[in-house]
Amino acid sequence: MQLGFKGALTGVLCDRKIPERHKSKIYRVFVRPVAIYGAECWPVTKEIERRLSLIETKMMRWTAGITRLDRVRNDCIWQRFGVTPIFEKMREARLRWYGHVLGTTGDTARKIALNPDVSGKRPRGRPKRRWLDTLHQDLEMARLHPDQAFDRENGANIPGKRTRN
């Protein structure tokens, strides 16, 4: 991911003649979608969230010409670029996907896969993070019941509703 950023977009994003608002738009339109492609289906752990946040912050610092020695907080950089943190965009994508799956009619493969009946015993040790665990955590943070995630009549209450950045 970082190599692709350095190779393809270095000339544009690190050019001091290009205004930061254009760089921010390029980041939001081209770079971030590549980084979180398919994220609505990932069982996201804290480690994955941390790594993606780190990559995003490094890219924005590099684009702005700010180093760690400048002692500028990450929040200030996100605000300067007008960018929502990447993990929040991933949460929106998961909730949007969940609402989409709930809205399908009939027994589609997507809907059946939401509530799998798996027989047998789980292996010893700590259970691995599952997609449903991540989804339930997202629903808690959005203060929603799983049945409220898909509500066409009250579209404003849908947490995965598309936002600008």
PDB file of C-alpha atoms in Angstrom:
ATOM      1  CA  MET A   1       0.000   0.000   0.000  1.00  0.00           C
ATOM      2  CA  GLN A   2       2.649   2.492   0.994  1.00  0.00           C
ATOM      3  CA  LEU A   3       4.861   1.555  -1.956  1.00  0.00           C
ATOM      4  CA  GLY A   4       1.997   2.220  -4.348  1.00  0.00           C
ATOM      5  CA  PHE A   5       1.464   5.600  -2.723  1.00  0.00           C
ATOM      6  CA  LYS A   6       5.131   6.514  -3.013  1.00  0.00           C
ATOM      7  CA  GLY A   7       5.409   5.374  -6.603  1.00  0.00           C
ATOM      8  CA  ALA A   8       2.267   6.630  -8.296  1.00  0.00           C
ATOM      9  CA  LEU A   9       1.169   9.759  -6.465  1.00  0.00           C
ATOM     10  CA  THR A  10       4.398  11.189  -5.086  1.00  0.00           C
ATOM     11  CA  GLY A  11       4.734  13.829  -7.776  1.00  0.00           C
ATOM     12  CA  VAL A  12       1.218  15.123  -7.236  1.00  0.00           C
ATOM     13  CA  LEU A  13       0.805  14.897  -3.472  1.00  0.00           C
ATOM     14  CA  CYS A  14       4.251  16.170  -2.549  1.00  0.00           C
ATOM     15  CA  ASP A  15       4.285  19.079  -4.993  1.00  0.00           C
ATOM     16  CA  ARG A  16       4.341  22.301  -2.978  1.00  0.00           C
ATOM     17  CA  LYS A  17       2.607  24.199  -5.794  1.00  0.00           C
ATOM     18  CA  ILE A  18      -0.609  22.175  -5.446  1.00  0.00           C
ATOM     19  CA  PRO A  19      -2.980  23.502  -2.738  1.00  0.00           C
ATOM     20  CA  GLU A  20      -3.705  21.267   0.242  1.00  0.00           C
ATOM     21  CA  ARG A  21      -7.423  21.164  -0.528  1.00  0.00           C
ATOM     22  CA  HIS A  22      -6.626  19.502  -3.867  1.00  0.00           C
ATOM     23  CA  LYS A  23      -4.231  17.085  -2.187  1.00  0.00           C
ATOM     24  CA  SER A  24      -6.920  16.262   0.361  1.00  0.00           C
ATOM     25  CA  LYS A  25      -9.438  15.587  -2.392  1.00  0.00           C
ATOM     26  CA  ILE A  26      -6.960  13.334  -4.229  1.00  0.00           C
ATOM     27  CA  TYR A  27      -6.307  11.445  -0.993  1.00  0.00           C
ATOM     28  CA  ARG A  28     -10.027  10.977  -0.290  1.00  0.00           C
ATOM     29  CA  VAL A  29     -10.875   9.945  -3.850  1.00  0.00           C
ATOM     30  CA  PHE A  30      -7.897   7.800  -4.863  1.00  0.00           C
ATOM     31  CA  VAL A  31      -5.721   6.694  -1.945  1.00  0.00           C
ATOM     32  CA  ARG A  32      -8.166   5.894   0.857  1.00  0.00           C
ATOM     33  CA  PRO A  33     -10.575   3.771  -1.241  1.00  0.00           C
ATOM     34  CA  VAL A  34      -7.641   1.580  -2.278  1.00  0.00           C
ATOM     35  CA  ALA A  35      -6.557   1.182   1.353  1.00  0.00           C
ATOM     36  CA  ILE A  36      -9.993   0.079   2.580  1.00  0.00           C
ATOM     37  CA  TYR A  37     -11.201  -1.812  -0.481  1.00  0.00           C
ATOM     38  CA  GLY A  38     -13.411  -4.652   0.757  1.00  0.00           C
ATOM     39  CA  ALA A  39     -13.158  -3.501   4.386  1.00  0.00           C
ATOM     40  CA  GLU A  40     -16.880  -4.045   4.916  1.00  0.00           C
ATOM     41  CA  CYS A  41     -16.132  -7.778   4.969  1.00  0.00           C
ATOM     42  CA  TRP A  42     -13.003  -7.778   7.164  1.00  0.00           C
ATOM     43  CA  PRO A  43     -13.108  -8.954  10.780  1.00  0.00           C
ATOM     44  CA  VAL A  44     -11.173  -5.905  11.960  1.00  0.00           C
ATOM     45  CA  THR A  45      -8.912  -6.256  14.970  1.00  0.00           C
ATOM     46  CA  LYS A  46      -7.284  -3.457  16.925  1.00  0.00           C
ATOM     47  CA  GLU A  47      -3.993  -4.287  15.200  1.00  0.00           C
ATOM     48  CA  ILE A  48      -5.465  -3.850  11.703  1.00  0.00           C
ATOM     49  CA  GLU A  49      -7.131  -0.611  12.788  1.00  0.00           C
ATOM     50  CA  ARG A  50      -3.852   0.647  14.235  1.00  0.00           C
ATOM     51  CA  ARG A  51      -1.858  -0.224  11.112  1.00  0.00           C
ATOM     52  CA  LEU A  52      -4.309   1.439   8.730  1.00  0.00           C
ATOM     53  CA  SER A  53      -4.441   4.531  10.921  1.00  0.00           C
ATOM     54  CA  LEU A  54      -0.637   4.617  10.982  1.00  0.00           C
ATOM     55  CA  ILE A  55      -0.406   4.339   7.194  1.00  0.00           C
ATOM     56  CA  GLU A  56      -2.999   7.073   6.752  1.00  0.00           C
ATOM     57  CA  THR A  57      -1.254   9.428   9.153  1.00  0.00           C
ATOM     58  CA  LYS A  58       2.156   8.805   7.574  1.00  0.00           C
ATOM     59  CA  MET A  59       0.778   9.557   4.125  1.00  0.00           C
ATOM     60  CA  MET A  60      -0.880  12.777   5.248  1.00  0.00           C
ATOM     61  CA  ARG A  61       2.235  13.911   7.129  1.00  0.00           C
ATOM     62  CA  TRP A  62       4.374  13.182   4.102  1.00  0.00           C
ATOM     63  CA  THR A  63       1.953  15.030   1.829  1.00  0.00           C
ATOM     64  CA  ALA A  64       1.889  18.073   4.135  1.00  0.00           C
ATOM     65  CA  GLY A  65       5.660  18.042   4.605  1.00  0.00           C
ATOM     66  CA  ILE A  66       5.309  17.610   8.369  1.00  0.00           C
ATOM     67  CA  THR A  67       7.657  15.300  10.275  1.00  0.00           C
ATOM     68  CA  ARG A  68       7.348  13.855  13.769  1.00  0.00           C
ATOM     69  CA  LEU A  69      10.043  16.327  14.827  1.00  0.00           C
ATOM     70  CA  ASP A  70       7.586  19.168  14.133  1.00  0.00           C
ATOM     71  CA  ARG A  71       5.484  17.768  16.998  1.00  0.00           C
ATOM     72  CA  VAL A  72       2.123  18.277  15.272  1.00  0.00           C
ATOM     73  CA  ARG A  73      -0.690  16.094  16.612  1.00  0.00           C
ATOM     74  CA  ASN A  74      -2.444  13.647  14.295  1.00  0.00           C
ATOM     75  CA  ASP A  75      -5.816  15.240  15.085  1.00  0.00           C
ATOM     76  CA  CYS A  76      -4.515  18.562  13.791  1.00  0.00           C
ATOM     77  CA  ILE A  77      -3.379  16.928  10.556  1.00  0.00           C
ATOM     78  CA  TRP A  78      -6.760  15.219  10.036  1.00  0.00           C
ATOM     79  CA  GLN A  79      -8.474  18.540  10.679  1.00  0.00           C
ATOM     80  CA  ARG A  80      -6.085  20.381   8.367  1.00  0.00           C
ATOM     81  CA  PHE A  81      -6.872  17.988   5.531  1.00  0.00           C
ATOM     82  CA  GLY A  82     -10.565  17.750   6.422  1.00  0.00           C
ATOM     83  CA  VAL A  83     -10.371  13.971   6.493  1.00  0.00           C
ATOM     84  CA  THR A  84     -12.309  11.582   8.700  1.00  0.00           C
ATOM     85  CA  PRO A  85     -10.099   8.893  10.298  1.00  0.00           C
ATOM     86  CA  ILE A  86      -9.909   5.739   8.202  1.00  0.00           C
ATOM     87  CA  PHE A  87     -11.360   3.448  10.882  1.00  0.00           C
ATOM     88  CA  GLU A  88     -14.545   5.544  10.999  1.00  0.00           C
ATOM     89  CA  LYS A  89     -14.938   5.202   7.232  1.00  0.00           C
ATOM     90  CA  MET A  90     -14.476   1.437   7.619  1.00  0.00           C
ATOM     91  CA  ARG A  91     -17.200   1.389  10.275  1.00  0.00           C
ATOM     92  CA  GLU A  92     -19.549   3.272   7.948  1.00  0.00           C
ATOM     93  CA  ALA A  93     -18.812   0.800   5.149  1.00  0.00           C
ATOM     94  CA  ARG A  94     -19.568  -2.200   7.409  1.00  0.00           C
ATOM     95  CA  LEU A  95     -22.853  -0.726   8.599  1.00  0.00           C
ATOM     96  CA  ARG A  96     -23.819   0.230   5.044  1.00  0.00           C
ATOM     97  CA  TRP A  97     -23.086  -3.334   3.879  1.00  0.00           C
ATOM     98  CA  TYR A  98     -25.064  -4.797   6.788  1.00  0.00           C
ATOM     99  CA  GLY A  99     -28.062  -2.595   5.937  1.00  0.00           C
ATOM    100  CA  HIS A 100     -27.766  -3.660   2.309  1.00  0.00           C
ATOM    101  CA  VAL A 101     -27.738  -7.347   3.251  1.00  0.00           C
ATOM    102  CA  LEU A 102     -30.712  -6.931   5.585  1.00  0.00           C
ATOM    103  CA  GLY A 103     -32.634  -5.213   2.805  1.00  0.00           C
ATOM    104  CA  THR A 104     -32.351  -8.109   0.367  1.00  0.00           C
ATOM    105  CA  THR A 105     -35.452 -10.207  -0.093  1.00  0.00           C
ATOM    106  CA  GLY A 106     -35.516 -13.959   0.234  1.00  0.00           C
ATOM    107  CA  ASP A 107     -32.758 -16.269   1.317  1.00  0.00           C
ATOM    108  CA  THR A 108     -29.727 -15.030  -0.540  1.00  0.00           C
ATOM    109  CA  ALA A 109     -26.267 -16.387   0.161  1.00  0.00           C
ATOM    110  CA  ARG A 110     -25.321 -13.093   1.808  1.00  0.00           C
ATOM    111  CA  LYS A 111     -28.245 -13.256   4.217  1.00  0.00           C
ATOM    112  CA  ILE A 112     -27.670 -16.922   5.060  1.00  0.00           C
ATOM    113  CA  ALA A 113     -23.987 -16.242   5.754  1.00  0.00           C
ATOM    114  CA  LEU A 114     -24.905 -13.677   8.430  1.00  0.00           C
ATOM    115  CA  ASN A 115     -26.214 -16.359  10.795  1.00  0.00           C
ATOM    116  CA  PRO A 116     -24.294 -19.548  10.081  1.00  0.00           C
ATOM    117  CA  ASP A 117     -25.107 -22.735  11.967  1.00  0.00           C
ATOM    118  CA  VAL A 118     -21.768 -24.446  12.419  1.00  0.00           C
ATOM    119  CA  SER A 119     -21.716 -27.740  14.253  1.00  0.00           C
ATOM    120  CA  GLY A 120     -18.787 -28.973  16.267  1.00  0.00           C
ATOM    121  CA  LYS A 121     -16.511 -27.594  18.925  1.00  0.00           C
ATOM    122  CA  ARG A 122     -14.311 -24.564  18.661  1.00  0.00           C
ATOM    123  CA  PRO A 123     -10.583 -25.094  19.083  1.00  0.00           C
ATOM    124  CA  ARG A 124      -8.828 -24.370  22.347  1.00  0.00           C
ATOM    125  CA  GLY A 125      -7.646 -20.883  23.135  1.00  0.00           C
ATOM    126  CA  ARG A 126      -8.998 -17.459  22.545  1.00  0.00           C
ATOM    127  CA  PRO A 127     -11.648 -17.276  19.805  1.00  0.00           C
ATOM    128  CA  LYS A 128     -10.607 -15.442  16.659  1.00  0.00           C
ATOM    129  CA  ARG A 129     -12.239 -12.125  15.886  1.00  0.00           C
ATOM    130  CA  ARG A 130     -15.240 -12.673  13.608  1.00  0.00           C
ATOM    131  CA  TRP A 131     -16.986 -10.237  11.315  1.00  0.00           C
ATOM    132  CA  LEU A 132     -20.175 -10.421  13.388  1.00  0.00           C
ATOM    133  CA  ASP A 133     -18.227  -9.484  16.517  1.00  0.00           C
ATOM    134  CA  THR A 134     -16.926  -6.398  14.735  1.00  0.00           C
ATOM    135  CA  LEU A 135     -20.411  -5.571  13.461  1.00  0.00           C
ATOM    136  CA  HIS A 136     -22.003  -5.843  16.914  1.00  0.00           C
ATOM    137  CA  GLN A 137     -19.327  -3.523  18.292  1.00  0.00           C
ATOM    138  CA  ASP A 138     -20.071  -1.038  15.478  1.00  0.00           C
ATOM    139  CA  LEU A 139     -23.799  -1.206  16.206  1.00  0.00           C
ATOM    140  CA  GLU A 140     -23.133  -0.542  19.896  1.00  0.00           C
ATOM    141  CA  MET A 141     -21.009   2.495  19.047  1.00  0.00           C
ATOM    142  CA  ALA A 142     -23.784   3.802  16.767  1.00  0.00           C
ATOM    143  CA  ARG A 143     -26.335   3.062  19.533  1.00  0.00           C
ATOM    144  CA  LEU A 144     -28.433   0.904  17.229  1.00  0.00           C
ATOM    145  CA  HIS A 145     -30.219  -2.389  17.590  1.00  0.00           C
ATOM    146  CA  PRO A 146     -29.398  -4.837  14.764  1.00  0.00           C
ATOM    147  CA  ASP A 147     -32.974  -4.539  13.466  1.00  0.00           C
ATOM    148  CA  GLN A 148     -32.681  -0.743  13.181  1.00  0.00           C
ATOM    149  CA  ALA A 149     -29.696  -0.823  10.833  1.00  0.00           C
ATOM    150  CA  PHE A 150     -31.961  -1.190   7.809  1.00  0.00           C
ATOM    151  CA  ASP A 151     -34.677   1.444   7.952  1.00  0.00           C
ATOM    152  CA  ARG A 152     -35.718   2.945   4.609  1.00  0.00           C
ATOM    153  CA  GLU A 153     -38.397   5.183   6.117  1.00  0.00           C
ATOM    154  CA  ASN A 154     -35.963   6.949   8.450  1.00  0.00           C
ATOM    155  CA  GLY A 155     -32.993   7.213   6.105  1.00  0.00           C
ATOM    156  CA  ALA A 156     -31.371   9.887   8.253  1.00  0.00           C
ATOM    157  CA  ASN A 157     -30.896   7.359  11.060  1.00  0.00           C
ATOM    158  CA  ILE A 158     -28.857   4.968   8.961  1.00  0.00           C
ATOM    159  CA  PRO A 159     -25.321   5.100  10.375  1.00  0.00           C
ATOM    160  CA  GLY A 160     -23.655   4.018   7.139  1.00  0.00           C
ATOM    161  CA  LYS A 161     -25.193   6.831   5.146  1.00  0.00           C
ATOM    162  CA  ARG A 162     -22.597   8.313   2.805  1.00  0.00           C
ATOM    163  CA  THR A 163     -20.803  11.390   4.034  1.00  0.00           C
ATOM    164  CA  ARG A 164     -18.572  13.827   2.207  1.00  0.00           C
ATOM    165  CA  ASN A 165     -15.191  12.684   3.462  1.00  0.00           C
TER     166      ASN A 165
END
